[in-house]
Short mmCIF file of C-alpha atoms and ligand atoms in Angstrom, two decimals:
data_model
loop_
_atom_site.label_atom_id
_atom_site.label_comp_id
_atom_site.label_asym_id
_atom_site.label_seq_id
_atom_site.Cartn_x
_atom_site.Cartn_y
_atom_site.Cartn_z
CA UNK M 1 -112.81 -25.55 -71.73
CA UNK M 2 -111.70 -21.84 -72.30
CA UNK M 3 -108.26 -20.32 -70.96
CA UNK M 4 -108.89 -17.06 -72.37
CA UNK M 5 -108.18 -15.41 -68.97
CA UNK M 6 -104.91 -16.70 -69.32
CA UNK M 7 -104.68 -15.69 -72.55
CA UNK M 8 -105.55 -11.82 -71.42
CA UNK M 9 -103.27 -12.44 -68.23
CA UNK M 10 -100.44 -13.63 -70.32
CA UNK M 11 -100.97 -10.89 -73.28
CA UNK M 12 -101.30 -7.89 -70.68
CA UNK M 13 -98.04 -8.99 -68.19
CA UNK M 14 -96.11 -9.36 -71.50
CA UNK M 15 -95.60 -5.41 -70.99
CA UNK M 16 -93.91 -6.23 -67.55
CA UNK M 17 -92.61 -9.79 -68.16
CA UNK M 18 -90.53 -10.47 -70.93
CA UNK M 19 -92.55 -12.53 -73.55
CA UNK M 20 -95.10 -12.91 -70.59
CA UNK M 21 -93.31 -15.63 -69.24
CA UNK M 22 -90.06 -16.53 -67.24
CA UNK M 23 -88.50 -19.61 -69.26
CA UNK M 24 -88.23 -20.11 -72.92
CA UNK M 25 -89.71 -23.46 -72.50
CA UNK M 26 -92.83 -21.99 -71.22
CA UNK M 27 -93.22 -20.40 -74.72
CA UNK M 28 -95.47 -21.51 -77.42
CA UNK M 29 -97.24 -23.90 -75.21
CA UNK M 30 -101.23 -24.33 -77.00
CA UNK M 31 -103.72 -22.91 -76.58
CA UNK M 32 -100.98 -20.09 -75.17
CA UNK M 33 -99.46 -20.31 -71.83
CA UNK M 34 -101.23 -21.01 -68.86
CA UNK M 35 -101.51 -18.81 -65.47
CA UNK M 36 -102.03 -21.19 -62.13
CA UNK M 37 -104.01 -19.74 -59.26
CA UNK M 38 -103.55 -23.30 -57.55
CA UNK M 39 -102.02 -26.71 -57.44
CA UNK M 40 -103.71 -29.48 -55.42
CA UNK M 41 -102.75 -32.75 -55.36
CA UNK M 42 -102.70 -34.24 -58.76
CA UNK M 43 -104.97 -31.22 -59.87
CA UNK M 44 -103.80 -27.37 -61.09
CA UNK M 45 -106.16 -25.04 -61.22
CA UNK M 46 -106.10 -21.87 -63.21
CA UNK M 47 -107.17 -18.47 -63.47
CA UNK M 48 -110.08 -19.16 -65.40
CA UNK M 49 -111.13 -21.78 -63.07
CA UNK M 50 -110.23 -25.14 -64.78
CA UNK M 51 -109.14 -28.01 -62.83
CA UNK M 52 -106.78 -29.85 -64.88
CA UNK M 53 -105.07 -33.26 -63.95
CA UNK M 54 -101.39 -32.35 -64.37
CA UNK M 55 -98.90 -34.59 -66.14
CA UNK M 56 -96.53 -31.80 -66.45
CA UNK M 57 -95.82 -31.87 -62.77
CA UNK M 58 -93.64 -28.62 -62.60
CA UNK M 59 -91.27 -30.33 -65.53
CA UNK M 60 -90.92 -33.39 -63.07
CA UNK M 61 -90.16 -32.75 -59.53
CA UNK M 62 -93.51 -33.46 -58.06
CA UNK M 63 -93.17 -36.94 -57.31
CA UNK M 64 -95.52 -36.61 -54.33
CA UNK M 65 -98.13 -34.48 -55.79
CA UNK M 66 -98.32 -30.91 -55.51
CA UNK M 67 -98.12 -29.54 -51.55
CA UNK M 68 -98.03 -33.18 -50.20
CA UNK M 69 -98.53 -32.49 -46.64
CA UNK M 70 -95.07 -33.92 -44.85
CA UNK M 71 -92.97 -31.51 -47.68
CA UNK M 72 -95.67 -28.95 -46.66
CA UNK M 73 -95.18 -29.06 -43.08
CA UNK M 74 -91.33 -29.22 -43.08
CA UNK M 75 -91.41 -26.49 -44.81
CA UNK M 76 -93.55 -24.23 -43.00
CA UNK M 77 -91.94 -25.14 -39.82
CA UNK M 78 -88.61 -24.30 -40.97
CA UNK M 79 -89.70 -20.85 -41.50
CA UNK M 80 -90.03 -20.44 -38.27
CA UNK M 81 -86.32 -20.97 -37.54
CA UNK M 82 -84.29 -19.56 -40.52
CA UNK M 83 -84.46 -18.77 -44.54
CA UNK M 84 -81.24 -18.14 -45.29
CA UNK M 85 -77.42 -18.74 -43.19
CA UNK M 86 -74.76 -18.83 -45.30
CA UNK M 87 -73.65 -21.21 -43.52
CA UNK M 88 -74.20 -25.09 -42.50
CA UNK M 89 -77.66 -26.65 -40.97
CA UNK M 90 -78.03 -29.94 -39.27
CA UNK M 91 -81.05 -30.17 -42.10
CA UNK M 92 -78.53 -30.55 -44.86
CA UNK M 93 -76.43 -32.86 -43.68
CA UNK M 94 -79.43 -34.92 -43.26
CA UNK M 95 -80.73 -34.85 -46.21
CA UNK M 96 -77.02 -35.57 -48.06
CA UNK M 97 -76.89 -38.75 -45.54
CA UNK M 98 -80.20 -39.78 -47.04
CA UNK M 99 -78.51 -39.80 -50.51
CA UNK M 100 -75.81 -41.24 -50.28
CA UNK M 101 -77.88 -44.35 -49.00
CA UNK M 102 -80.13 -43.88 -52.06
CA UNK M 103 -77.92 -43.02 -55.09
CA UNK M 104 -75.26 -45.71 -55.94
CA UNK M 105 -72.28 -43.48 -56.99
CA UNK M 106 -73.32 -41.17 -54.10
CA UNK M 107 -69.79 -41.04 -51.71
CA UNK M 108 -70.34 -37.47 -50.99
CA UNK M 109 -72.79 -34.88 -51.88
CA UNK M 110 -73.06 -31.05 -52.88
CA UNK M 111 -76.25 -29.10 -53.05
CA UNK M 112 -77.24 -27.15 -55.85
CA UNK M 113 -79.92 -24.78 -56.81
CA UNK M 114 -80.67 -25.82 -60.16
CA UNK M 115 -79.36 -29.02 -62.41
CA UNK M 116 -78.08 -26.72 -64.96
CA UNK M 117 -75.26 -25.58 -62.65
CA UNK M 118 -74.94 -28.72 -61.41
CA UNK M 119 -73.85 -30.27 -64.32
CA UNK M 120 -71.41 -27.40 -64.59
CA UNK M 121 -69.61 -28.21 -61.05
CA UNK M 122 -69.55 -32.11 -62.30
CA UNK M 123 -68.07 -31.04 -66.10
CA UNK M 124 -65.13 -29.06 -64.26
CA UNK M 125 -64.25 -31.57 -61.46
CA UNK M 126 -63.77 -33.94 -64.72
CA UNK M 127 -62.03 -31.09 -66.23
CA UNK M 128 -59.44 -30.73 -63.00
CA UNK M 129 -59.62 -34.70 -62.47
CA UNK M 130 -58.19 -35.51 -66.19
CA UNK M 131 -56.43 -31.96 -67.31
CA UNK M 132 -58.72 -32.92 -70.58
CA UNK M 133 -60.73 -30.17 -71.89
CA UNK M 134 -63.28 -31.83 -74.44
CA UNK M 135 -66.83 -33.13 -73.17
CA UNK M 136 -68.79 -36.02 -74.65
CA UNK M 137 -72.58 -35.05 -74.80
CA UNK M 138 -75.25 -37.29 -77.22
CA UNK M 139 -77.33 -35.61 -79.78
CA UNK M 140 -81.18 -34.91 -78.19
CA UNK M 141 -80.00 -34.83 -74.27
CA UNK M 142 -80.67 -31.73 -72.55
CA UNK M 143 -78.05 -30.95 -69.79
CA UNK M 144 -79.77 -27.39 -68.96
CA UNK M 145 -79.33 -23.96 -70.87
CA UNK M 146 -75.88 -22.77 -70.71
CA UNK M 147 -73.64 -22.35 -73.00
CA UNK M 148 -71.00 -25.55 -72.70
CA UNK M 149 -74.07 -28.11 -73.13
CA UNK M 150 -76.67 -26.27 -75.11
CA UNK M 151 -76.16 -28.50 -78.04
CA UNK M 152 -77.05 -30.56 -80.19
CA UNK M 153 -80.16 -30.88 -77.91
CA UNK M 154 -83.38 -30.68 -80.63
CA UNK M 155 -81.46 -29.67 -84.21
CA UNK M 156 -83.06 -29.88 -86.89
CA UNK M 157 -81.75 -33.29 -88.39
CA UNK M 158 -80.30 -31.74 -92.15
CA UNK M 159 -78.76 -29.21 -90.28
CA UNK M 160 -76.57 -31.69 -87.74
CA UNK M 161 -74.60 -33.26 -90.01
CA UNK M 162 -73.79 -36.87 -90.65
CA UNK M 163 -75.26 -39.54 -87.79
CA UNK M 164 -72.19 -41.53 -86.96
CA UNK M 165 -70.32 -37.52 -86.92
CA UNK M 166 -72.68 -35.10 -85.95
CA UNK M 167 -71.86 -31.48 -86.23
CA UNK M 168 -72.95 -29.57 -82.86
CA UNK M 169 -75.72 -27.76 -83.42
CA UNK M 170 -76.60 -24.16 -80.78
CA UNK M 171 -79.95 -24.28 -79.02
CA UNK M 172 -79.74 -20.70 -78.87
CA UNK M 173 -79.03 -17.25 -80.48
CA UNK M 174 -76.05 -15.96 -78.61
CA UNK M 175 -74.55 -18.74 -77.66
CA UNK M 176 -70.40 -19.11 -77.91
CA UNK M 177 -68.91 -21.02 -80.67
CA UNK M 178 -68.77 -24.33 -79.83
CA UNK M 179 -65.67 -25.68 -77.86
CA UNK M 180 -64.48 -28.26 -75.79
CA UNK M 181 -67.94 -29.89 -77.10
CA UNK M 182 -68.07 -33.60 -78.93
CA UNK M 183 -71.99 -34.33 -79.91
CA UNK M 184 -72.16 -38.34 -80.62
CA UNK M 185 -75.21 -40.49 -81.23
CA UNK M 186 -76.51 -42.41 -78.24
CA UNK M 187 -76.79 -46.06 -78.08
CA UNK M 188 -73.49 -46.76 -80.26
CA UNK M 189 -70.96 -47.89 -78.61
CA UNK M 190 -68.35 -48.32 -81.39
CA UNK M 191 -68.72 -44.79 -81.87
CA UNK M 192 -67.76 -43.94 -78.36
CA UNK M 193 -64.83 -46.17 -78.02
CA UNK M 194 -63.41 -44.73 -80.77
CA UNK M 195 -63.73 -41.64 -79.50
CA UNK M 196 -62.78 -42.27 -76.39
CA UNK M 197 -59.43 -43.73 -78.16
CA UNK M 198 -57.94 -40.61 -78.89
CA UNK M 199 -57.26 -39.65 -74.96
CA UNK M 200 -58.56 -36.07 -75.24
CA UNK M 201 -62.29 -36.71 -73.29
CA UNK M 202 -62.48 -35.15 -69.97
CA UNK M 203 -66.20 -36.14 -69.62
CA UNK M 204 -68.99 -38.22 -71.07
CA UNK M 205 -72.42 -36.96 -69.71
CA UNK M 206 -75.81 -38.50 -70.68
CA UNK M 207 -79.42 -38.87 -69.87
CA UNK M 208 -79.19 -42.72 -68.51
CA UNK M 209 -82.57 -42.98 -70.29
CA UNK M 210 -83.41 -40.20 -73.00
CA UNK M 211 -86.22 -38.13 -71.58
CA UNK M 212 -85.84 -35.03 -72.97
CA UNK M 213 -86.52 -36.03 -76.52
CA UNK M 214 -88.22 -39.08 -77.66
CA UNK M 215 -88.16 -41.30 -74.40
CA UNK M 216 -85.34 -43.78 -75.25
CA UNK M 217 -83.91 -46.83 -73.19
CA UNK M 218 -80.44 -47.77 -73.48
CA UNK M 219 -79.90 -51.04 -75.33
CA UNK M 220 -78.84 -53.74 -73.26
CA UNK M 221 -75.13 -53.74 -72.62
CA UNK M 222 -74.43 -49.90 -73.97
CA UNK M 223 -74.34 -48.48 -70.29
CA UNK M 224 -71.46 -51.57 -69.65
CA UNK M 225 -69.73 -50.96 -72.39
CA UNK M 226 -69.91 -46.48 -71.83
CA UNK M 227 -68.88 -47.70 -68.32
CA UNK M 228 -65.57 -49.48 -69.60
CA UNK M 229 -64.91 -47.54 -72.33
CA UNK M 230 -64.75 -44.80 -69.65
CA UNK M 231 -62.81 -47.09 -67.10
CA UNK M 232 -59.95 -48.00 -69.87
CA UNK M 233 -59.21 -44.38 -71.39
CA UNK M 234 -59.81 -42.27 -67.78
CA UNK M 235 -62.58 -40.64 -68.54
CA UNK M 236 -65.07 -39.45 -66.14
CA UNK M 237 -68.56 -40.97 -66.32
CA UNK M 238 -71.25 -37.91 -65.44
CA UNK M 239 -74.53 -39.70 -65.45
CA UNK M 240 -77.07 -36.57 -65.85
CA UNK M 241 -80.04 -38.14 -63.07
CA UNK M 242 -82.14 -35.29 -63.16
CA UNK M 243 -85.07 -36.47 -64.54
CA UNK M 244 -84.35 -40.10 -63.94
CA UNK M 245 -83.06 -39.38 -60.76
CA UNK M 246 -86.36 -40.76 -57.69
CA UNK M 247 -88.41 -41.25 -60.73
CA UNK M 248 -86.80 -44.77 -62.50
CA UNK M 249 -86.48 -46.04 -58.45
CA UNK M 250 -85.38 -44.46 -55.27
CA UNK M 251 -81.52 -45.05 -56.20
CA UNK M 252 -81.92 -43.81 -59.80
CA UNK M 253 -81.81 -45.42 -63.35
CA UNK M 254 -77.96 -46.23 -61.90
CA UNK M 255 -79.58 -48.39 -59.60
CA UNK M 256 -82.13 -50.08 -62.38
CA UNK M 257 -79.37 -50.39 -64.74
CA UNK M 258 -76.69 -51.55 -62.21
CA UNK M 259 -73.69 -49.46 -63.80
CA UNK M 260 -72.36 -46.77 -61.70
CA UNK M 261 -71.22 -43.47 -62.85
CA UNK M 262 -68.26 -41.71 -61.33
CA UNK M 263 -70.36 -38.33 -61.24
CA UNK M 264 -74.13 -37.65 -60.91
CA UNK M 265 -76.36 -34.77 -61.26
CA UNK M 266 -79.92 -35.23 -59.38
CA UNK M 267 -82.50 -32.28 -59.20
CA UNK M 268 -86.30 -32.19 -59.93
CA UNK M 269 -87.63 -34.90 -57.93
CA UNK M 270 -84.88 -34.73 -55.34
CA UNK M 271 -87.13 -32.04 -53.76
CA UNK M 272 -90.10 -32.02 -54.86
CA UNK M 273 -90.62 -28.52 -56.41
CA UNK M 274 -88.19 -26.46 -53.90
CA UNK M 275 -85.15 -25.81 -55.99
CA UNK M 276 -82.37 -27.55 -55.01
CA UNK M 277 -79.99 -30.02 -57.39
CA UNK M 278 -77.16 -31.78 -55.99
CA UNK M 279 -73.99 -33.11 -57.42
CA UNK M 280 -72.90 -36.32 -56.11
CA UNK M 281 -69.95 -38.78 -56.70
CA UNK M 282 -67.12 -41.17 -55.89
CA UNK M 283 -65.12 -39.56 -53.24
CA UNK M 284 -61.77 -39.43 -55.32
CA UNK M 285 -63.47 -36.89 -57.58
CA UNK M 286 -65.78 -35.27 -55.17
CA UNK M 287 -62.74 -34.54 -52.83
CA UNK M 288 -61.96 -32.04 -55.83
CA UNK M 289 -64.71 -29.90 -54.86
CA UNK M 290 -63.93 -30.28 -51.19
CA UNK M 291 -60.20 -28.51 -52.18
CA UNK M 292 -59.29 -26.66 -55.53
CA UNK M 293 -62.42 -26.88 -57.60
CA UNK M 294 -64.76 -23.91 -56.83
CA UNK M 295 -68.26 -24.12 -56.63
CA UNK M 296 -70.19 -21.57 -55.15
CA UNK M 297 -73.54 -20.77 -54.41
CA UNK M 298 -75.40 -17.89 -52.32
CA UNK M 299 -78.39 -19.93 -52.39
CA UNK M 300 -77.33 -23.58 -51.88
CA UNK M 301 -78.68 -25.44 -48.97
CA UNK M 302 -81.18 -22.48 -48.64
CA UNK M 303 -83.05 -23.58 -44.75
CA UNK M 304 -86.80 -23.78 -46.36
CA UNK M 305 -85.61 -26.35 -49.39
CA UNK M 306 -83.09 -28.50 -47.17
CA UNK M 307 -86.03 -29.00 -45.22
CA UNK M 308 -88.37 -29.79 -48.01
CA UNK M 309 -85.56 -31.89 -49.40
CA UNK M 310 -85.22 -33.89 -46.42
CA UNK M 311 -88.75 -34.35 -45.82
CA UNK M 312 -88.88 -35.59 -49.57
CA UNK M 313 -85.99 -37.79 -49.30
CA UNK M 314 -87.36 -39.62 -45.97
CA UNK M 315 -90.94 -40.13 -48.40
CA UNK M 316 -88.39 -41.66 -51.28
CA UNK M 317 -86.44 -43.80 -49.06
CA UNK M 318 -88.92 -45.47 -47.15
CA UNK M 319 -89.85 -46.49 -50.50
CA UNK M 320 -94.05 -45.48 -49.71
CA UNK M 321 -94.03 -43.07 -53.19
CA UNK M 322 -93.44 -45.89 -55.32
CA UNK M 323 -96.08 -48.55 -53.38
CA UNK M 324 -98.38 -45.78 -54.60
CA UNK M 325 -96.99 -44.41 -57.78
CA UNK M 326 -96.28 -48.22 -59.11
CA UNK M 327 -100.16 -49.72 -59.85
CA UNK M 328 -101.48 -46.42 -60.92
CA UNK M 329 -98.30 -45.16 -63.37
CA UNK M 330 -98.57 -49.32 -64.60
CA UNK M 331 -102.47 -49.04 -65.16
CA UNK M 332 -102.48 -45.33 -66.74
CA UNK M 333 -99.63 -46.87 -69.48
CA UNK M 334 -101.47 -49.75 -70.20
CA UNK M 335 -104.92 -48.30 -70.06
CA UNK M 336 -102.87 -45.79 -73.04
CA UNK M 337 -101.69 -48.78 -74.72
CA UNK M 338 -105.78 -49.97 -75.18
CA UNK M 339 -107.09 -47.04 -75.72
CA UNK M 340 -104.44 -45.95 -78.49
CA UNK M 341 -105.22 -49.65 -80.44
CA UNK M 342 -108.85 -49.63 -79.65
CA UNK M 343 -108.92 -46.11 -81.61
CA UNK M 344 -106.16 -47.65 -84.44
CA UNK M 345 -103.39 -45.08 -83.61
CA UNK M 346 -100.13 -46.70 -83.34
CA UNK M 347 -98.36 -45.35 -80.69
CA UNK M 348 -95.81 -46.54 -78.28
CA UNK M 349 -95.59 -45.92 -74.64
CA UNK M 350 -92.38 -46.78 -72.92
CA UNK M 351 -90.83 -45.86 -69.54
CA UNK M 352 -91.24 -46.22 -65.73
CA UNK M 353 -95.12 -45.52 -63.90
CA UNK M 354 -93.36 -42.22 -62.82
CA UNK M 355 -92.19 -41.24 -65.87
CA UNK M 356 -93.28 -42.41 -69.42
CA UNK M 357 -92.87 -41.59 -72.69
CA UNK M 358 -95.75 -41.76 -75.45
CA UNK M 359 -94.69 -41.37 -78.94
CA UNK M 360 -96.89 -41.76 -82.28
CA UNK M 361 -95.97 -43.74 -85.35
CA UNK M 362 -94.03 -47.03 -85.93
CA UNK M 363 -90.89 -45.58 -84.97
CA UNK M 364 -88.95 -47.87 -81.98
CA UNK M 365 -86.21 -45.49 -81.63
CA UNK M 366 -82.86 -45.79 -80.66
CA UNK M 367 -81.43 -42.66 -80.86
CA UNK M 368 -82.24 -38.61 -81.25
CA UNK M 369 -82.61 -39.34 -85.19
CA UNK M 370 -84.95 -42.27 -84.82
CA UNK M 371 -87.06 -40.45 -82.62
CA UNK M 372 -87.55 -37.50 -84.45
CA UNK M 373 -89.17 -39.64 -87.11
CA UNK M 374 -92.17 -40.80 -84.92
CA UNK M 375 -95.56 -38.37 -85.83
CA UNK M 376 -94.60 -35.62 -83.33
CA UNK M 377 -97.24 -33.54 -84.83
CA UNK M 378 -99.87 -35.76 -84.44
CA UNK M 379 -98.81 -36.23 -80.45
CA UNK M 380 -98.81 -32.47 -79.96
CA UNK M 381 -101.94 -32.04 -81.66
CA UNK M 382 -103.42 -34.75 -79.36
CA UNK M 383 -101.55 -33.42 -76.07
CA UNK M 384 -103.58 -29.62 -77.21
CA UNK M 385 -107.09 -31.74 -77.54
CA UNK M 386 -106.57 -33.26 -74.12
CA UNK M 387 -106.07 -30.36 -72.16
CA UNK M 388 -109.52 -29.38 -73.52
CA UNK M 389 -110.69 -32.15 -71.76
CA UNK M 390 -108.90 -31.54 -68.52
CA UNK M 391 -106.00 -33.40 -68.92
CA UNK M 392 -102.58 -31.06 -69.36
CA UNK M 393 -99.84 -33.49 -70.60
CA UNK M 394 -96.64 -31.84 -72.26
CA UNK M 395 -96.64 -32.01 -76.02
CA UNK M 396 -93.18 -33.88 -76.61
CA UNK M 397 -94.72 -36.82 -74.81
CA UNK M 398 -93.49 -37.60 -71.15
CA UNK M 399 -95.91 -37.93 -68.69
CA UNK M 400 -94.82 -37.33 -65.20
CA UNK M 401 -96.96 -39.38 -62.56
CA UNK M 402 -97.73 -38.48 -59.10
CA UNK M 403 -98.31 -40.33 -55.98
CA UNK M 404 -101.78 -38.60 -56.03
CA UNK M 405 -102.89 -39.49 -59.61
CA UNK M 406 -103.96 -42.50 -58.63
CA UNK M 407 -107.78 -41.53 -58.24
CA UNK M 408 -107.18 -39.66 -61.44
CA UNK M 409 -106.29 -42.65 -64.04
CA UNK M 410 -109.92 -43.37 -64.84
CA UNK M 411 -111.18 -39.64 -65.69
CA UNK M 412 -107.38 -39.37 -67.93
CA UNK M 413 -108.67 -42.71 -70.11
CA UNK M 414 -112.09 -41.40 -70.03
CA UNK M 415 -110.60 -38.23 -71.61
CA UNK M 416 -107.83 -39.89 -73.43
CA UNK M 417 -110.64 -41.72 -75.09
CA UNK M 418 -113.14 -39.15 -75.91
CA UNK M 419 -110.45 -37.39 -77.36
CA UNK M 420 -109.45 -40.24 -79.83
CA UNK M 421 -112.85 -40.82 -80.88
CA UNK M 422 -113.62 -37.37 -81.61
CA UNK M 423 -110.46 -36.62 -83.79
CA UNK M 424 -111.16 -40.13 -85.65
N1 LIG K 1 -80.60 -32.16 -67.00
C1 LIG K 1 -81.75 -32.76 -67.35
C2 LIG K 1 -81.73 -34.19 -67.76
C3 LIG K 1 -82.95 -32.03 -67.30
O1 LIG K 1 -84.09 -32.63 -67.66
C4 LIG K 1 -82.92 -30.69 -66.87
C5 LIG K 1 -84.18 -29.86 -66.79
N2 LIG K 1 -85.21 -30.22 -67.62
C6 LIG K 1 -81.69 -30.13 -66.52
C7 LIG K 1 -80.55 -30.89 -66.58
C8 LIG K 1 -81.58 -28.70 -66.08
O2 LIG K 1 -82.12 -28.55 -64.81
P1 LIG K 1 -82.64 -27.11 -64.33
O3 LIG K 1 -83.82 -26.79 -65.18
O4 LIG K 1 -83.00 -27.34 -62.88
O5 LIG K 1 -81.54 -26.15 -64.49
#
């Protein structure tokens, strides 16, 4: 396959555009970035006319597949009555009744636009809840791009100090000093506890299962023991849900795990590619934002996405997405398993059918550290010889399954396998 109309498309807007494209984690993607004329089902298709089966799935949200139909037509028909109120619709309250069926700590809801200020409302109600300023985050979760959170999220492990005390680490030039900010390793509870001892912890946030780096469970009995470590030194619980969130299961990892946060942040799937996030919670904190906690918002609960959101969040809850997602997510990660030992790479491939994790190596990580220690290279050199074979999976190693992949599975071995017998 050639891109190299996106290549020309990406090197000529780059006088209009800054760096050609509009997120820094669209940058140094191989070949070179992609431009999209179209996205189908399971299946983009670009400008120069490649039709790739996506495992990127917009970063995640597109649980259904790419314009599923119902989303589609909610959509369109809302357009039709209004954009943009500033005010309430019968659509939103809908869709937050919806939740707080689905999502275990959900009590009461507030729409976002994007999870990155949603985390921000849910790290000031815990800030206003407690009168505590510092914020527990774990080294390799990614809790969006702003200033508070960005860090500690991919350091460079000689740079980030000593594991059981990590130094926080920026994710970005221009960032403010770091403050109010506690980086820990996941996955140790000792660690926590003591920290927790010293009273001063608004807020422990974490990816209930590490996505964003390295695809790591919790060990049995560490949510529990976060959960009463929180409970005994009143600290607010923020479980960040927005990859996890309608990916793990319709109520969350929360709902897998059985441990209930006080605070959660959902986004991505929760509308399947219209942007909306929504910070949900026990009532007792969520009151907060109700009264003397200000979060604002011109674009929350925007007509077009509360209507995609509700048409997404009727799909999730009548559980159909996951009768579909389940046997072709299950076959594509053990059909990954085989094909990875048949060609003698050792690899690992943990997770959920809608969202997996493949790493390379014998690492069986734990934590940020451990993970960084499985081949990455090797992976990302694989991910950049599988798009050549029609099959665009992001190069850290998550895969992001659709409920229309499932006529797709046998063409991804088929290229998953070609592509392991030519590099051998
Ligand atoms: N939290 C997690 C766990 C995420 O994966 C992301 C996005 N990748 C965010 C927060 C930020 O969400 P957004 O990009 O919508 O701001």
């Amino acid at each position: 396959m050639t891109f190299d109309l996106s290549r020309q498309r990406v090197a000529d807007a780059s006088a209009h555009v800054a760096g050609g494209v509009n997120s820094a984690f669209r940058v140094g993607i191989r070949p070179h970035p992609l431009v999209f004329a179209a996205a189908d089902g399971a299946i983009l298709t670009d400008v120069d006319g490649n039709r790739l089966v996506d495992y990127f799935l917009g970063m995640g949200p597109m649980l259904l597949g790419h314009r599923p139909p119902a989303v589609v037509a909610a959509a369109r028909a809302q357009l039709d009555r209004s954009i943009l109120v500033a005010g309430q619709t019968e659509l939103e309250y809908a869709a937050a009744e919806v939740l707080t069926r689905l999502v275990p700590s959900a009590e009461l809801v507030r729409f976002a636009v994007s999870g990155s200020e949603a985390v921000q409302a849910a790290l000031r109600v815990a800030r206003a809840a407690t009168s505590r300023a510092t914020v527990v985050k774990f080294e390799g979760h990614y809790h969006g791009w702003f200033d508070n959170v960005l860090w500690s999220v991919s350091p460079a492990v000689e740079e980030a100090g000593p594991a059981d005390a990590p130094v926080p680490v920026p994710g970005s030039l221009g960032q403010r000093p770091a403050a109010d900010v506690a980086v820990l390793p996941w996955n140790d509870a000792a660690l926590l506890r003591r920290r927790l001892a010293r009273g001063d912890v608004a807020a422990v946030i974490m990816e209930p299962v590490m996505f964003n780096n390295g695809g790591v469970l919790p060990l049995p009995g560490y949510l529990e023991a976060v959960r009463e470590a929180c409970d005994r030194t009143g600290t607010v619980l923020v479980f960040d849900e927005v990859i996890t969130g309608f990916r793990v299961g319709p109520g969350g990892a929360q709902a897998a795990f059985g441990v209930t946060p006080d605070l959660t942040v959902l986004g991505k799937a929760l509308a399947n590619g219209f942007p909306v996030a929504a910070l949900v919670g026990r009532r007792s904190y969520m009151d907060l934002v109700a009264g003397p906690v200000l979060h604002g918002g011109t674009y929350n609960t925007q007509s077009v996405a509360m209507a995609a959101t509700l048409a997404t969040l009727t799909e999730i809850a009548s559980g159909r997405p996951y009768e579909a997602i389940e046997p072709a997510g299950t076959r594509l990660m053990e059909g990954l398993r085989k094909e990875f030992a048949d060609a003698g790479v050792e690899a690992r491939v943990v997770g959920y059918p809608a969202v997996f994790q493949v790493g390379f190596g014998a690492v069986r990580p734990r934590d940020y550290r451990e993970a960084q220690r499985a081949d990455r290279a090797a992976y990302a050199d694989f991910a950049a010889a599988l798009l050549d074979r029609g099959v665009r999976v992001l190069p850290r190693g998550t895969w992001f399954v659709s409920t229309a992949h499932g006529d797709h599975v046998d063409a991804t071995l088929t290229a998953v396998h070609d592509t392991l017998r030519s590099a051998a």
